[in-house]
Short mmCIF file of C-alpha atoms and ligand atoms in Angstrom, two decimals:
data_model
loop_
_atom_site.label_atom_id
_atom_site.label_comp_id
_atom_site.label_asym_id
_atom_site.label_seq_id
_atom_site.Cartn_x
_atom_site.Cartn_y
_atom_site.Cartn_z
CA MET A 1 0.00 0.00 0.00
CA ALA A 2 1.31 3.43 -0.92
CA ILE A 3 2.29 5.52 2.10
CA ILE A 4 4.00 8.33 0.19
CA GLU A 5 2.70 9.51 -3.15
CA PHE A 6 4.08 12.40 -5.21
CA ASP A 7 1.75 13.30 -8.04
CA ASP A 8 3.28 15.75 -10.52
CA VAL A 9 4.89 17.84 -7.79
CA HIS A 10 6.58 21.11 -8.77
CA LYS A 11 8.61 23.48 -6.68
CA TRP A 12 10.51 26.63 -7.50
CA PHE A 13 13.09 28.60 -5.53
CA GLY A 14 12.52 31.93 -7.25
CA PRO A 15 13.23 31.22 -10.91
CA LEU A 16 14.91 27.88 -10.12
CA HIS A 17 12.70 24.91 -10.92
CA VAL A 18 13.99 22.54 -8.20
CA LEU A 19 11.28 19.90 -8.41
CA ASP A 20 10.02 19.43 -11.92
CA GLY A 21 7.01 17.13 -12.16
CA ILE A 22 7.94 14.56 -9.51
CA LYS A 23 5.98 11.30 -9.63
CA LEU A 24 7.00 8.82 -6.99
CA THR A 25 5.22 6.20 -4.93
CA VAL A 26 6.66 4.55 -1.85
CA ASP A 27 4.87 1.56 -0.34
CA GLU A 28 4.69 0.80 3.34
CA GLY A 29 7.85 -1.00 4.45
CA GLU A 30 9.82 -0.05 1.36
CA VAL A 31 13.33 1.38 1.50
CA VAL A 32 13.97 3.80 -1.33
CA VAL A 33 17.39 5.31 -1.90
CA ILE A 34 17.66 8.61 -3.76
CA ILE A 35 20.90 9.41 -5.52
CA GLY A 36 21.96 12.11 -7.92
CA PRO A 37 24.42 14.93 -8.44
CA SER A 38 24.69 17.91 -6.12
CA GLY A 39 21.89 20.40 -6.60
CA SER A 40 19.59 17.92 -8.30
CA GLY A 41 16.86 18.45 -5.69
CA LYS A 42 17.27 15.37 -3.47
CA SER A 43 17.16 17.23 -0.16
CA THR A 44 14.31 19.40 -1.34
CA LEU A 45 12.36 16.31 -2.37
CA ILE A 46 12.53 14.57 0.98
CA ARG A 47 12.00 17.81 2.91
CA THR A 48 8.64 18.29 1.19
CA VAL A 49 7.43 15.00 2.77
CA ASP A 50 7.71 16.60 6.23
CA ARG A 51 6.47 19.94 4.88
CA LEU A 52 9.77 21.57 5.76
CA GLU A 53 9.53 22.87 2.18
CA PRO A 54 6.32 24.08 0.59
CA ILE A 55 5.40 23.00 -2.95
CA GLN A 56 3.75 25.18 -5.55
CA GLN A 57 2.00 22.65 -7.76
CA GLY A 58 0.87 19.04 -7.70
CA ARG A 59 -0.19 16.77 -4.91
CA LEU A 60 1.76 15.00 -2.19
CA THR A 61 0.00 12.46 0.01
CA VAL A 62 1.68 11.00 3.09
CA ASP A 63 -0.10 8.35 5.12
CA GLY A 64 -3.41 9.42 3.65
CA VAL A 65 -2.86 13.12 4.34
CA ALA A 66 -2.57 15.79 1.65
CA VAL A 67 0.60 17.30 3.09
CA HIS A 68 0.33 20.73 1.52
CA ASP A 69 -3.34 21.27 2.19
CA PRO A 70 -3.39 24.45 4.31
CA LYS A 71 -5.87 22.81 6.68
CA VAL A 72 -3.55 19.94 7.57
CA ASP A 73 -2.36 19.73 11.18
CA VAL A 74 1.30 19.90 10.30
CA ASN A 75 2.50 18.96 13.78
CA ALA A 76 0.36 15.83 13.75
CA LEU A 77 1.76 14.91 10.35
CA ARG A 78 5.33 15.46 11.48
CA ARG A 79 4.86 13.16 14.46
CA ARG A 80 4.39 10.32 12.01
CA VAL A 81 7.45 11.21 9.94
CA GLY A 82 10.95 11.09 11.41
CA MET A 83 13.77 13.08 9.87
CA VAL A 84 17.52 12.61 10.18
CA PHE A 85 19.79 15.38 8.92
CA GLN A 86 23.33 15.44 7.60
CA SER A 87 24.40 17.78 10.41
CA PHE A 88 22.69 15.76 13.22
CA ASN A 89 21.03 18.89 14.63
CA LEU A 90 20.96 17.65 18.23
CA PHE A 91 19.90 20.18 20.85
CA PRO A 92 23.26 21.06 22.42
CA HIS A 93 21.86 22.09 25.82
CA LEU A 94 20.21 18.71 26.39
CA THR A 95 21.82 15.34 27.12
CA ALA A 96 21.42 12.43 24.73
CA ALA A 97 18.50 11.06 26.75
CA GLU A 98 16.88 14.49 27.07
CA ASN A 99 17.17 15.03 23.32
CA ILE A 100 15.23 11.81 22.84
CA MET A 101 12.69 12.57 25.60
CA LEU A 102 11.78 16.10 24.53
CA ALA A 103 9.19 15.37 21.86
CA PRO A 104 7.58 12.36 23.59
CA THR A 105 7.05 14.36 26.79
CA LYS A 106 6.05 17.69 25.25
CA VAL A 107 4.18 16.53 22.17
CA LYS A 108 2.77 13.16 23.20
CA GLY A 109 2.44 13.92 26.90
CA LEU A 110 4.42 10.88 28.03
CA SER A 111 5.59 11.00 31.66
CA ARG A 112 9.28 11.67 32.20
CA THR A 113 9.76 8.20 33.68
CA ASP A 114 8.21 6.47 30.69
CA ALA A 115 10.04 8.72 28.26
CA ARG A 116 13.32 8.01 30.01
CA ALA A 117 12.72 4.26 29.87
CA ARG A 118 12.00 4.56 26.15
CA ALA A 119 15.11 6.71 25.64
CA ASP A 120 17.29 4.12 27.34
CA GLU A 121 15.74 1.40 25.23
CA LEU A 122 16.39 3.36 22.02
CA LEU A 123 19.95 4.21 23.04
CA THR A 124 20.53 0.49 23.57
CA LYS A 125 19.09 -0.19 20.16
CA VAL A 126 21.53 2.25 18.54
CA GLY A 127 24.38 0.81 20.60
CA ILE A 128 25.25 3.63 23.04
CA PRO A 129 23.24 3.11 26.25
CA GLU A 130 26.18 4.39 28.29
CA LYS A 131 25.95 7.83 26.65
CA ALA A 132 22.47 8.66 27.94
CA ASP A 133 23.59 11.44 30.24
CA GLN A 134 26.23 12.99 27.99
CA LEU A 135 25.78 16.30 26.24
CA PRO A 136 26.12 16.14 22.44
CA ALA A 137 29.41 18.03 22.53
CA ARG A 138 30.95 15.04 24.32
CA LEU A 139 29.89 12.56 21.63
CA SER A 140 31.59 11.61 18.39
CA GLY A 141 29.84 12.42 15.13
CA GLY A 142 28.73 8.83 14.70
CA GLN A 143 27.35 8.73 18.21
CA GLN A 144 25.56 12.04 17.69
CA GLN A 145 23.92 10.77 14.54
CA ARG A 146 22.80 7.62 16.31
CA VAL A 147 21.23 9.74 19.06
CA ALA A 148 19.51 11.76 16.32
CA ILE A 149 18.09 8.55 14.84
CA ALA A 150 16.93 7.43 18.30
CA ARG A 151 15.34 10.86 18.81
CA ALA A 152 13.34 10.52 15.61
CA LEU A 153 12.34 6.93 16.47
CA ALA A 154 11.07 7.99 19.89
CA MET A 155 7.94 9.42 18.26
CA ASP A 156 7.23 5.98 16.73
CA PRO A 157 7.10 7.35 13.20
CA LYS A 158 5.69 5.35 10.29
CA ILE A 159 8.22 6.85 7.91
CA MET A 160 11.87 7.78 8.37
CA LEU A 161 13.58 10.31 6.11
CA PHE A 162 17.36 10.45 5.95
CA ASP A 163 19.21 13.30 4.21
CA GLU A 164 22.81 12.20 3.69
CA PRO A 165 23.07 10.91 7.25
CA THR A 166 26.70 9.84 6.90
CA SER A 167 28.14 12.61 4.72
CA ALA A 168 29.55 14.51 7.69
CA LEU A 169 31.22 11.43 9.20
CA ASP A 170 34.62 9.76 9.05
CA ALA A 171 34.85 6.32 7.52
CA GLU A 172 34.82 4.31 10.74
CA MET A 173 31.74 6.13 12.02
CA ILE A 174 29.84 5.72 8.78
CA ARG A 175 29.57 2.00 9.38
CA GLU A 176 28.05 2.31 12.86
CA VAL A 177 25.34 4.61 11.52
CA LEU A 178 24.66 2.46 8.47
CA ASP A 179 24.37 -0.61 10.73
CA VAL A 180 21.57 1.08 12.64
CA MET A 181 19.85 2.02 9.38
CA ARG A 182 20.17 -1.52 8.02
CA GLN A 183 18.58 -2.89 11.16
CA LEU A 184 15.69 -0.42 10.80
CA ALA A 185 15.21 -1.51 7.22
CA ARG A 186 15.11 -5.17 8.28
CA GLU A 187 12.47 -4.34 10.87
CA GLY A 188 10.22 -3.09 8.08
CA MET A 189 10.48 0.68 8.55
CA THR A 190 9.47 2.73 5.52
CA MET A 191 12.56 4.72 4.62
CA LEU A 192 13.42 7.41 2.11
CA VAL A 193 17.19 7.81 2.11
CA VAL A 194 19.36 10.31 0.28
CA THR A 195 22.86 8.88 0.34
CA HIS A 196 26.02 8.33 -1.64
CA GLU A 197 26.62 5.06 0.21
CA ILE A 198 26.21 2.70 -2.69
CA GLY A 199 26.89 -0.30 -0.44
CA PHE A 200 23.90 0.60 1.71
CA ALA A 201 21.72 1.11 -1.35
CA ARG A 202 22.77 -2.24 -2.79
CA GLU A 203 22.15 -4.23 0.40
CA ALA A 204 19.31 -2.51 2.17
CA SER A 205 17.11 -0.77 -0.39
CA ASN A 206 14.26 -2.03 -2.53
CA ARG A 207 14.53 0.68 -5.14
CA VAL A 208 16.94 3.28 -6.33
CA VAL A 209 15.74 6.64 -7.61
CA PHE A 210 18.15 8.72 -9.64
CA MET A 211 17.50 12.46 -9.79
CA ASP A 212 18.99 15.13 -12.01
CA GLY A 213 17.91 18.72 -12.58
CA GLY A 214 14.83 18.43 -10.38
CA ARG A 215 13.50 15.37 -12.20
CA ILE A 216 13.39 11.69 -11.46
CA ILE A 217 15.40 10.23 -14.33
CA GLU A 218 15.26 6.65 -13.21
CA ASP A 219 13.27 4.65 -10.64
CA THR A 220 14.38 1.03 -10.68
CA PRO A 221 14.39 -1.99 -8.32
CA THR A 222 17.78 -2.14 -6.65
CA ALA A 223 19.05 -5.41 -8.14
CA GLU A 224 18.14 -4.28 -11.60
CA PHE A 225 19.69 -0.85 -11.09
CA PHE A 226 23.06 -2.27 -10.13
CA ALA A 227 22.93 -4.85 -12.87
CA GLY A 228 22.88 -1.92 -15.27
CA ALA A 229 21.15 1.40 -14.93
CA ARG A 230 18.97 2.12 -17.91
CA GLU A 231 19.84 5.76 -18.20
CA GLU A 232 23.20 6.94 -19.41
CA ARG A 233 23.33 9.80 -16.88
CA ALA A 234 22.67 7.40 -14.01
CA ARG A 235 25.37 5.04 -15.27
CA GLN A 236 27.89 7.86 -15.47
CA PHE A 237 27.00 9.10 -12.00
CA LEU A 238 27.23 5.60 -10.58
CA SER A 239 30.66 4.94 -12.06
CA LYS A 240 31.89 8.19 -10.49
CA VAL A 241 30.45 7.46 -7.03
CA ILE A 242 31.74 3.90 -6.96
CA ARG A 243 35.25 4.90 -7.98
CA HIS A 244 35.47 7.19 -4.94
CA MET B 1 36.88 59.76 51.52
CA SER B 2 38.95 58.11 54.25
CA GLY B 3 36.27 58.78 56.84
CA ALA B 4 33.92 56.52 54.95
CA LEU B 5 36.19 53.60 55.57
CA MET B 6 36.68 54.19 59.25
CA PRO B 7 34.78 52.22 61.85
CA GLY B 8 32.21 54.39 63.57
CA SER B 9 31.96 56.41 60.42
CA ILE B 10 28.84 58.10 59.24
CA LEU B 11 27.32 54.78 58.19
CA PHE B 12 26.98 53.81 61.84
CA GLU B 13 25.65 57.21 62.85
CA PHE B 14 22.66 56.79 60.52
CA PRO B 15 22.38 53.01 60.32
CA GLU B 16 18.64 52.87 59.82
CA LEU B 17 18.59 55.50 57.09
CA PHE B 18 21.34 53.85 55.06
CA LEU B 19 20.00 50.33 55.55
CA LYS B 20 16.52 51.31 54.52
CA ALA B 21 17.92 53.10 51.48
CA LEU B 22 19.99 50.03 50.63
CA GLY B 23 16.80 48.00 50.91
CA TYR B 24 15.00 50.24 48.41
CA THR B 25 17.91 50.17 46.00
CA ILE B 26 17.96 46.38 46.21
CA GLN B 27 14.20 46.18 45.67
CA LEU B 28 14.38 48.53 42.69
CA SER B 29 17.22 46.45 41.27
CA LEU B 30 15.59 43.08 41.77
CA ILE B 31 12.08 43.96 40.63
CA GLY B 32 13.51 46.14 37.86
CA SER B 33 15.75 43.41 36.47
CA GLY B 34 13.07 40.74 36.81
CA GLY B 35 10.73 43.02 34.89
CA ALA B 36 13.41 43.90 32.33
CA LEU B 37 14.08 40.21 31.67
CA LEU B 38 10.39 39.46 31.27
CA ILE B 39 9.63 42.49 29.10
CA GLY B 40 12.82 42.04 27.09
CA THR B 41 12.03 38.39 26.38
CA VAL B 42 8.49 39.17 25.28
CA ILE B 43 9.65 42.02 23.04
CA ALA B 44 12.39 39.83 21.56
CA LEU B 45 9.77 37.19 20.75
CA PHE B 46 7.67 39.92 19.11
CA ARG B 47 10.67 40.90 17.04
CA VAL B 48 11.28 37.40 15.68
CA SER B 49 7.58 36.62 15.34
CA PRO B 50 6.16 35.65 11.95
CA ILE B 51 3.34 38.19 12.51
CA PRO B 52 4.33 41.61 11.08
CA PRO B 53 2.30 43.84 13.48
CA LEU B 54 4.00 42.17 16.45
CA ARG B 55 7.37 42.83 14.85
CA TRP B 56 6.47 46.51 14.39
CA ILE B 57 5.45 46.81 18.04
CA GLY B 58 8.77 45.22 18.99
CA VAL B 59 10.81 47.64 16.90
CA ALA B 60 8.83 50.66 18.13
CA PHE B 61 9.29 49.60 21.75
CA VAL B 62 13.02 49.12 21.46
CA GLU B 63 13.63 52.31 19.53
CA PHE B 64 11.47 54.39 21.88
CA PHE B 65 12.99 53.21 25.13
CA ARG B 66 16.58 53.14 23.89
CA ASN B 67 16.42 56.58 22.37
CA THR B 68 14.94 58.60 25.22
CA PRO B 69 16.69 59.33 28.52
CA LEU B 70 15.81 57.04 31.41
CA LEU B 71 15.32 60.04 33.67
CA VAL B 72 12.73 61.51 31.31
CA GLN B 73 10.97 58.14 31.12
CA ILE B 74 10.77 57.94 34.89
CA PHE B 75 9.28 61.43 35.09
CA PHE B 76 6.86 60.61 32.32
CA LEU B 77 5.74 57.36 33.99
CA TRP B 78 5.15 59.17 37.23
CA LEU B 79 3.68 62.53 36.20
CA GLY B 80 2.69 61.91 32.62
CA LEU B 81 0.76 58.70 33.07
CA GLY B 82 -0.87 60.12 36.20
CA ALA B 83 -1.98 63.16 34.22
CA LEU B 84 -3.26 60.93 31.44
CA GLY B 85 -5.54 59.33 34.02
CA PHE B 86 -3.73 56.07 34.79
CA ARG B 87 -4.95 55.75 38.35
CA TYR B 88 -2.10 53.47 39.23
CA PHE B 89 0.21 56.46 39.07
CA THR B 90 -1.98 59.38 40.11
CA THR B 91 -1.38 59.83 43.79
CA ASP B 92 1.71 61.36 45.26
CA THR B 93 2.41 58.55 47.68
CA PHE B 94 5.71 56.81 48.02
CA GLU B 95 4.23 53.66 46.47
CA THR B 96 3.27 55.53 43.32
CA ILE B 97 6.71 57.01 42.96
CA PHE B 98 8.37 53.71 43.64
CA ARG B 99 6.12 51.97 41.10
CA ALA B 100 6.96 54.54 38.43
CA ALA B 101 10.67 54.17 39.12
CA THR B 102 10.55 50.37 39.01
CA LEU B 103 8.54 50.34 35.83
CA GLY B 104 10.99 52.82 34.29
CA MET B 105 13.88 50.51 35.17
CA ALA B 106 12.11 47.51 33.70
CA LEU B 107 11.03 49.21 30.47
CA TYR B 108 14.27 51.01 29.69
CA HIS B 109 16.54 48.06 30.41
CA GLY B 110 13.96 45.71 28.89
CA ALA B 111 14.67 47.37 25.53
CA TYR B 112 18.36 46.44 25.83
CA VAL B 113 17.50 42.95 27.06
CA ALA B 114 15.23 42.53 24.02
CA GLU B 115 18.09 43.27 21.64
CA VAL B 116 20.40 40.80 23.38
CA ILE B 117 17.78 38.04 23.46
CA ARG B 118 16.84 38.66 19.85
CA GLY B 119 20.48 38.29 18.86
CA GLY B 120 20.65 35.01 20.76
CA LEU B 121 17.46 33.71 19.18
CA ILE B 122 18.52 34.41 15.62
CA GLY B 123 21.96 32.97 16.36
CA ILE B 124 20.58 29.45 16.78
CA GLU B 125 21.17 27.26 13.76
CA ARG B 126 18.24 26.79 11.45
CA GLY B 127 18.87 23.03 11.51
CA GLN B 128 18.00 22.70 15.18
CA ILE B 129 14.72 24.48 14.67
CA GLU B 130 13.94 22.22 11.73
CA ALA B 131 14.81 19.17 13.83
CA ALA B 132 12.43 20.33 16.55
CA ARG B 133 9.64 21.05 14.08
CA SER B 134 10.18 17.73 12.32
CA LEU B 135 9.56 15.99 15.66
CA GLY B 136 6.15 17.63 15.85
CA LEU B 137 6.99 20.42 18.28
CA SER B 138 4.97 23.54 17.54
CA PHE B 139 6.48 26.96 16.84
CA ILE B 140 5.89 27.98 20.48
CA GLN B 141 7.24 24.71 21.90
CA THR B 142 10.35 25.07 19.77
CA LEU B 143 10.90 28.56 21.16
CA ARG B 144 10.26 27.44 24.70
CA TYR B 145 12.30 24.25 24.81
CA VAL B 146 14.95 24.69 22.14
CA GLN B 147 15.61 28.34 21.34
CA LEU B 148 15.03 30.22 24.60
CA PRO B 149 17.02 27.93 26.94
CA GLN B 150 20.03 28.14 24.65
CA THR B 151 19.61 31.87 24.25
CA PHE B 152 19.59 32.48 28.01
CA ARG B 153 22.70 30.35 28.43
CA ALA B 154 24.56 32.12 25.66
CA THR B 155 23.57 35.63 26.72
CA VAL B 156 24.48 35.49 30.41
CA PRO B 157 27.41 37.94 30.05
CA PRO B 158 25.57 40.71 28.16
CA LEU B 159 22.46 40.26 30.30
CA GLY B 160 24.67 40.49 33.38
CA ASN B 161 26.11 43.76 32.11
CA ILE B 162 22.62 45.16 31.66
CA GLY B 163 21.76 44.04 35.21
CA ILE B 164 24.77 45.83 36.65
CA ALA B 165 23.98 48.96 34.65
CA LEU B 166 20.46 48.73 36.05
CA ILE B 167 21.74 48.65 39.64
CA LYS B 168 23.71 51.82 39.00
CA ASN B 169 20.84 53.50 37.15
CA THR B 170 18.49 52.99 40.09
CA SER B 171 20.16 56.11 41.51
CA LEU B 172 18.02 58.12 39.09
CA ALA B 173 14.98 57.12 41.13
CA SER B 174 16.06 59.51 43.84
CA THR B 175 15.25 62.42 41.55
CA ILE B 176 11.54 61.69 41.82
CA GLY B 177 11.77 61.05 45.51
CA VAL B 178 12.57 57.38 46.06
CA ALA B 179 14.52 57.14 49.30
CA ASP B 180 17.31 55.12 47.72
CA LEU B 181 21.03 55.18 48.46
CA LEU B 182 21.71 58.37 46.56
CA GLN B 183 18.92 60.16 48.36
CA ALA B 184 20.21 58.86 51.70
CA ALA B 185 23.56 60.44 50.90
CA GLU B 186 21.89 63.73 50.11
CA VAL B 187 19.85 63.68 53.31
CA VAL B 188 22.83 62.85 55.49
CA GLU B 189 24.95 65.38 53.71
CA SER B 190 22.41 68.15 54.32
CA ARG B 191 22.17 67.25 58.00
CA THR B 192 25.87 66.88 58.72
CA PHE B 193 27.64 68.77 55.91
CA ARG B 194 30.09 65.83 55.84
CA THR B 195 29.82 65.56 52.08
CA GLU B 196 32.75 63.24 51.36
CA GLU B 197 31.77 60.78 54.03
CA ALA B 198 28.08 60.70 53.11
CA PHE B 199 28.78 60.07 49.44
CA GLY B 200 31.74 57.82 50.20
CA VAL B 201 29.52 55.46 52.17
CA VAL B 202 27.06 55.36 49.31
CA VAL B 203 29.78 54.60 46.79
CA LEU B 204 30.84 51.71 48.98
CA LEU B 205 27.30 50.46 49.32
CA TYR B 206 26.84 50.50 45.53
CA LEU B 207 30.05 48.51 45.19
CA VAL B 208 28.74 46.06 47.78
CA LEU B 209 25.88 45.43 45.35
CA THR B 210 27.61 45.56 41.98
CA ILE B 211 30.77 43.60 42.72
CA PRO B 212 28.99 40.50 44.01
CA ALA B 213 26.54 40.84 41.13
CA GLY B 214 29.46 40.80 38.71
CA LEU B 215 30.98 37.79 40.43
CA GLY B 216 27.61 36.07 40.30
CA VAL B 217 27.40 36.68 36.56
CA ASN B 218 30.89 35.23 36.06
CA TRP B 219 29.98 32.17 38.09
CA LEU B 220 26.76 31.69 36.13
CA GLU B 221 28.60 32.13 32.86
CA LYS B 222 31.07 29.37 33.75
CA ARG B 223 28.27 27.04 34.82
CA MET B 224 26.41 27.70 31.59
CA LEU B 225 29.51 26.97 29.54
CA ILE B 226 29.74 23.55 31.15
CA ALA B 227 26.08 22.95 30.48
CA ARG B 228 26.37 23.79 26.80
N1 ATP C 1 16.35 27.68 0.48
C1 ATP C 1 16.77 27.73 -0.79
N2 ATP C 1 16.67 28.88 -1.50
C2 ATP C 1 17.07 28.94 -2.78
N3 ATP C 1 17.59 27.92 -3.47
C3 ATP C 1 17.73 26.75 -2.81
C4 ATP C 1 17.34 26.60 -1.46
N4 ATP C 1 17.58 25.32 -1.08
C5 ATP C 1 18.12 24.72 -2.15
N5 ATP C 1 18.21 25.56 -3.19
C6 ATP C 1 18.69 25.23 -4.53
O1 ATP C 1 17.85 24.22 -5.04
C7 ATP C 1 18.60 23.25 -5.75
C8 ATP C 1 18.36 21.89 -5.19
O2 ATP C 1 18.89 21.85 -3.87
P1 ATP C 1 18.94 20.54 -2.99
O3 ATP C 1 19.53 20.92 -1.72
O4 ATP C 1 17.59 19.91 -2.98
O5 ATP C 1 19.94 19.62 -3.82
P2 ATP C 1 20.61 18.26 -3.41
O6 ATP C 1 20.34 17.31 -4.51
O7 ATP C 1 20.19 17.85 -2.05
O8 ATP C 1 22.15 18.62 -3.43
P3 ATP C 1 23.36 18.11 -2.50
O9 ATP C 1 23.76 16.77 -3.01
O10 ATP C 1 24.42 19.13 -2.71
O11 ATP C 1 22.84 18.09 -1.10
C9 ATP C 1 20.05 23.71 -5.69
O12 ATP C 1 20.35 24.40 -6.86
C10 ATP C 1 20.07 24.64 -4.51
O13 ATP C 1 21.06 25.63 -4.68
MG1 MG C 2 21.20 17.72 -0.21
#
């Protein structure tokens, strides 16, 4: 069943046509990786799902909700969609556990005790239970990103969006973050992932979407994509990324 | 000046007068800075608000109170508002005068606080705000739990400076008749003609307030650095 549906979505930044007639359907439990050159509109695309970016034309439905309908309760929508950013964006004045507890206590009204128990559980899941009471500044990049993933999961979202979650990390930390993401994928989380980690795409995704110039150039099941992308531009891009 | 430092100096000849005056100065300072923090925060929120009329009110407030003398504001709050029929300020009692002086302190310094807080608020990375909103926190919740706590931590030193300036500026209250430290000095001076001693004691008493306040700000700043 489709949980995300872009229907001829357009977006402009001033004169720049950043999303140019996007059609994309993501089914529940699917993991879709989005790749493409810099500036092709990947971040913009996934940010529209959480309504962090408005669209000017077309229709975007997420979990049955017309995201850009002005009457939509945007906070209710966002509770069901988790977002993980390239730059982690942890709240620096709160400890790891407090970062995770903030939304469950303030938005869902969970008690602090319950929220704390859930935070500890999630920190265990991402492999750093001992960091619960540390401030973000004391954590490595990989640890910070894992806290950020735990923070998003604490709202029990139906969809997780990842915007280059490992691009700001050193090689050894990339793996620990990707491991967490692989596990999420195995558990059946619906995921939309912008990444240059071809290994992750190959192993953990169902489909690969290749974007260029605000358009989806190719949308292919993963195995097929790596066996040989249909589009020349995608093939060229892939050969460049893999060589790195 | 040396007499002020001697035991049995003028301070101990008029203990009640000086202590009472110190009490009023402390009250003016505490209520004034509490009010300035509150008003300044609200005005700063107006200034970053997505609603244009609120932003205009914020700008008008800051420009008005920063660009007119505090002394004039205090006179206006006392006499002007009374004349305009604000009953809260009409009578000539000590309470009325004290109220006008406190409000003047809060409004004038609130304008400076607003600018500091606004700077702190806009200094917070966009990404953190997006992270908060993406978790389902509302605009107000994001301000309350993400932006404001960080802003207060980061602005301890400039807010502390405004607080210390406020303590010193409370001396203007004596001009409308608040029996504060400065007025105590004037009273004692007129009774004893020991000008240096009377004012020397008051200088010392101001230092007794401002130096610990400064140390307190430094201590708070260090604590906040650890907590950041
Ligand atoms: N807020 C904005 N205002 C104006 N232009 C923007 C804004 N955000 C992005 N753009 C432009 O829109 C285009 C698409 O940006 P986007 O960030 O979606 O690309 P991307 O595919 O994620 O690129 P990268 O791989 O570098 O992250 C780019 O040309 C970018 O400069
Ligand atoms: Mg991007």
